Coordinates of C-alpha atoms in Angstrom, one line a residue:
M1 CA -45.8 3.2 23.1
R2 CA -45.3 0.4 20.6
N3 CA -46.3 2.7 17.7
I4 CA -43.8 5.3 18.7
F5 CA -41.0 2.7 19.0
E6 CA -41.8 1.3 15.6
R7 CA -41.8 4.8 14.1
I8 CA -38.4 5.5 15.7
L9 CA -37.1 2.1 14.5
W10 CA -38.3 2.8 11.0
S11 CA -36.8 6.3 10.9
S12 CA -33.4 4.9 12.1
R13 CA -32.9 3.5 8.6
L14 CA -32.1 7.1 7.6
S15 CA -28.8 6.8 9.4
V16 CA -27.6 4.8 6.4
M17 CA -27.4 8.2 4.7
L18 CA -24.1 8.8 6.6
G19 CA -22.7 5.7 4.9
V20 CA -24.1 6.7 1.5
L21 CA -22.6 10.2 1.7
A22 CA -19.3 8.9 3.0
C23 CA -19.0 6.4 0.1
I24 CA -19.8 9.1 -2.4
V25 CA -17.1 11.4 -0.9
A26 CA -14.6 8.5 -0.8
A27 CA -15.4 7.6 -4.5
F28 CA -14.7 11.2 -5.6
V29 CA -11.4 11.2 -3.7
I30 CA -10.5 7.9 -5.3
F31 CA -11.4 9.3 -8.8
V32 CA -9.2 12.4 -8.1
M33 CA -6.4 10.0 -7.2
G34 CA -7.0 8.2 -10.5
V35 CA -6.7 11.4 -12.4
K36 CA -3.5 12.2 -10.6
D37 CA -2.2 8.7 -11.7
V38 CA -3.3 9.5 -15.3
I39 CA -1.2 12.7 -15.2
H40 CA 1.7 10.6 -13.9
M41 CA 1.1 8.1 -16.7
L42 CA 1.3 10.9 -19.3
D43 CA 4.6 12.0 -17.8
L44 CA 5.9 8.4 -18.1
I45 CA 4.7 8.2 -21.7
W46 CA 6.7 11.3 -22.5
S47 CA 9.8 9.9 -20.8
Y48 CA 9.3 6.6 -22.6
L49 CA 9.0 8.3 -26.0
L50 CA 12.2 10.3 -25.3
S51 CA 14.3 7.5 -23.8
G52 CA 12.8 4.2 -25.0
S53 CA 14.0 2.8 -21.7
H54 CA 12.7 -0.7 -20.7
D55 CA 12.5 0.4 -17.1
V56 CA 10.3 3.3 -17.9
R57 CA 8.1 1.0 -20.0
N58 CA 7.7 -1.4 -17.1
D59 CA 6.8 1.5 -14.8
L60 CA 4.3 2.7 -17.4
V61 CA 2.6 -0.7 -17.5
M62 CA 2.4 -0.8 -13.7
V63 CA 0.9 2.7 -13.6
V64 CA -1.8 1.7 -16.1
V65 CA -2.7 -1.3 -14.0
E66 CA -2.9 0.9 -10.9
I67 CA -5.2 3.3 -12.8
L68 CA -7.5 0.5 -13.6
D69 CA -7.5 -0.6 -10.0
T70 CA -8.1 2.9 -8.7
F71 CA -11.1 3.6 -11.0
L72 CA -12.6 0.2 -10.2
L73 CA -12.4 1.0 -6.5
G74 CA -14.2 4.2 -7.1
A75 CA -16.9 2.3 -9.0
V76 CA -17.2 -0.1 -6.1
L77 CA -17.8 2.7 -3.7
L78 CA -20.4 4.3 -5.9
I79 CA -22.3 1.0 -6.5
F80 CA -22.2 0.4 -2.8
A81 CA -23.6 3.9 -2.1
F82 CA -26.4 3.5 -4.7
G83 CA -27.2 0.1 -3.3
L84 CA -27.4 1.2 0.3
Y85 CA -29.6 4.1 -0.8
E86 CA -32.0 2.0 -2.8
L87 CA -32.2 -0.7 -0.2
F88 CA -32.8 1.5 2.9
I89 CA -34.0 4.9 1.7
S90 CA -35.8 5.0 -1.6
N91 CA -35.6 4.0 -5.3
L92 CA -33.5 6.5 -7.4
E93 CA -36.1 8.0 -9.7
A94 CA -33.4 9.5 -11.9
A95 CA -31.9 6.1 -12.3
E96 CA -35.2 4.5 -13.3
E97 CA -35.6 7.0 -16.1
S98 CA -32.1 6.6 -17.4
E99 CA -31.1 3.9 -19.9
A100 CA -27.8 3.3 -18.2
S101 CA -29.4 2.3 -14.9
G102 CA -30.4 -1.1 -16.2
K103 CA -26.7 -1.9 -16.7
I104 CA -25.5 -1.1 -13.1
L105 CA -28.2 0.2 -10.8
I106 CA -30.9 -2.4 -10.5
I107 CA -30.4 -3.3 -6.9
S108 CA -33.5 -4.9 -5.4
S109 CA -32.0 -6.9 -2.6
I110 CA -28.8 -7.5 -0.6
D111 CA -28.0 -10.4 -2.8
S112 CA -28.1 -8.3 -6.0
L113 CA -25.9 -5.7 -4.3
K114 CA -23.4 -8.4 -3.2
S115 CA -23.4 -9.9 -6.7
K116 CA -22.6 -6.5 -8.4
L117 CA -19.9 -5.7 -5.8
G118 CA -18.5 -9.2 -6.0
K119 CA -18.0 -8.9 -9.8
V120 CA -16.3 -5.6 -9.5
I121 CA -14.1 -6.8 -6.7
L122 CA -13.2 -9.9 -8.8
M123 CA -12.1 -7.6 -11.6
M124 CA -9.9 -5.7 -9.1
L125 CA -8.4 -8.9 -7.9
I126 CA -7.7 -10.0 -11.5
I127 CA -5.9 -6.7 -12.1
K128 CA -3.8 -7.3 -9.0
V129 CA -2.9 -10.8 -10.2
F130 CA -1.9 -9.3 -13.5
S131 CA 0.3 -6.7 -11.8
Y132 CA 2.0 -9.4 -9.8
F133 CA 2.5 -11.5 -13.0
S134 CA 4.0 -8.6 -14.8
E135 CA 6.6 -8.3 -12.0
M136 CA 7.3 -12.0 -11.7
K137 CA 10.1 -13.8 -13.5
P138 CA 9.5 -17.5 -13.1
T139 CA 12.8 -19.3 -12.3
S140 CA 11.6 -22.8 -12.3
M141 CA 9.0 -25.0 -14.1
L142 CA 7.1 -25.3 -10.8
E143 CA 6.6 -21.5 -10.6
L144 CA 5.5 -21.5 -14.2
L145 CA 3.0 -24.2 -13.4
Y146 CA 1.7 -22.3 -10.4
M147 CA 1.2 -19.2 -12.7
G148 CA -0.7 -21.4 -15.1
V149 CA -2.9 -22.8 -12.3
I150 CA -3.7 -19.2 -11.2
V151 CA -4.7 -18.2 -14.7
V152 CA -7.0 -21.2 -14.9
L153 CA -8.6 -20.4 -11.5
V154 CA -9.1 -16.8 -12.6
A155 CA -10.8 -17.9 -15.8
L156 CA -13.0 -20.3 -13.8
A157 CA -13.9 -17.5 -11.4
L158 CA -14.9 -15.3 -14.4
M159 CA -16.9 -18.1 -15.8
L160 CA -18.8 -18.7 -12.6
T161 CA -19.7 -15.0 -12.2
K162 CA -21.2 -14.8 -15.7
D163 CA -24.9 -14.1 -15.7
K164 CA -26.9 -17.1 -16.7
K165 CA -29.7 -16.3 -19.1

């Protein structure tokens, strides 16, 4: 009885495949959204070239920021899917044979998955801060000081996430 229960318990890890497949589908949907944003960006570039409008330029900058954010979100979903698969199902043999896998896909524990996801999410947050800064027009010295403090905190966060060798 105990042996059967342990076999069922061990096999239940395969339910993680639902999450892996859902993340992969979601990543592709996000990438399609990013491509649609790139097409919108090309339209804005054309409008900017024809008009030279400052408003179109500001819209163009915001769309570029949104494109970065969108593709990073897709990358987060893929990294999460790869990590779940490697942690619960099996190592990706194709990834082990690839030279690129050493850069993104060596996920040996929950901590390494959290670390990789944390870095990508930090980049997404930095992009959001940049987009807010591009819309802000400080009206006082205090607001300018707050913006400076935020920049220092972002730089500190980047420094703390750097791999130590």
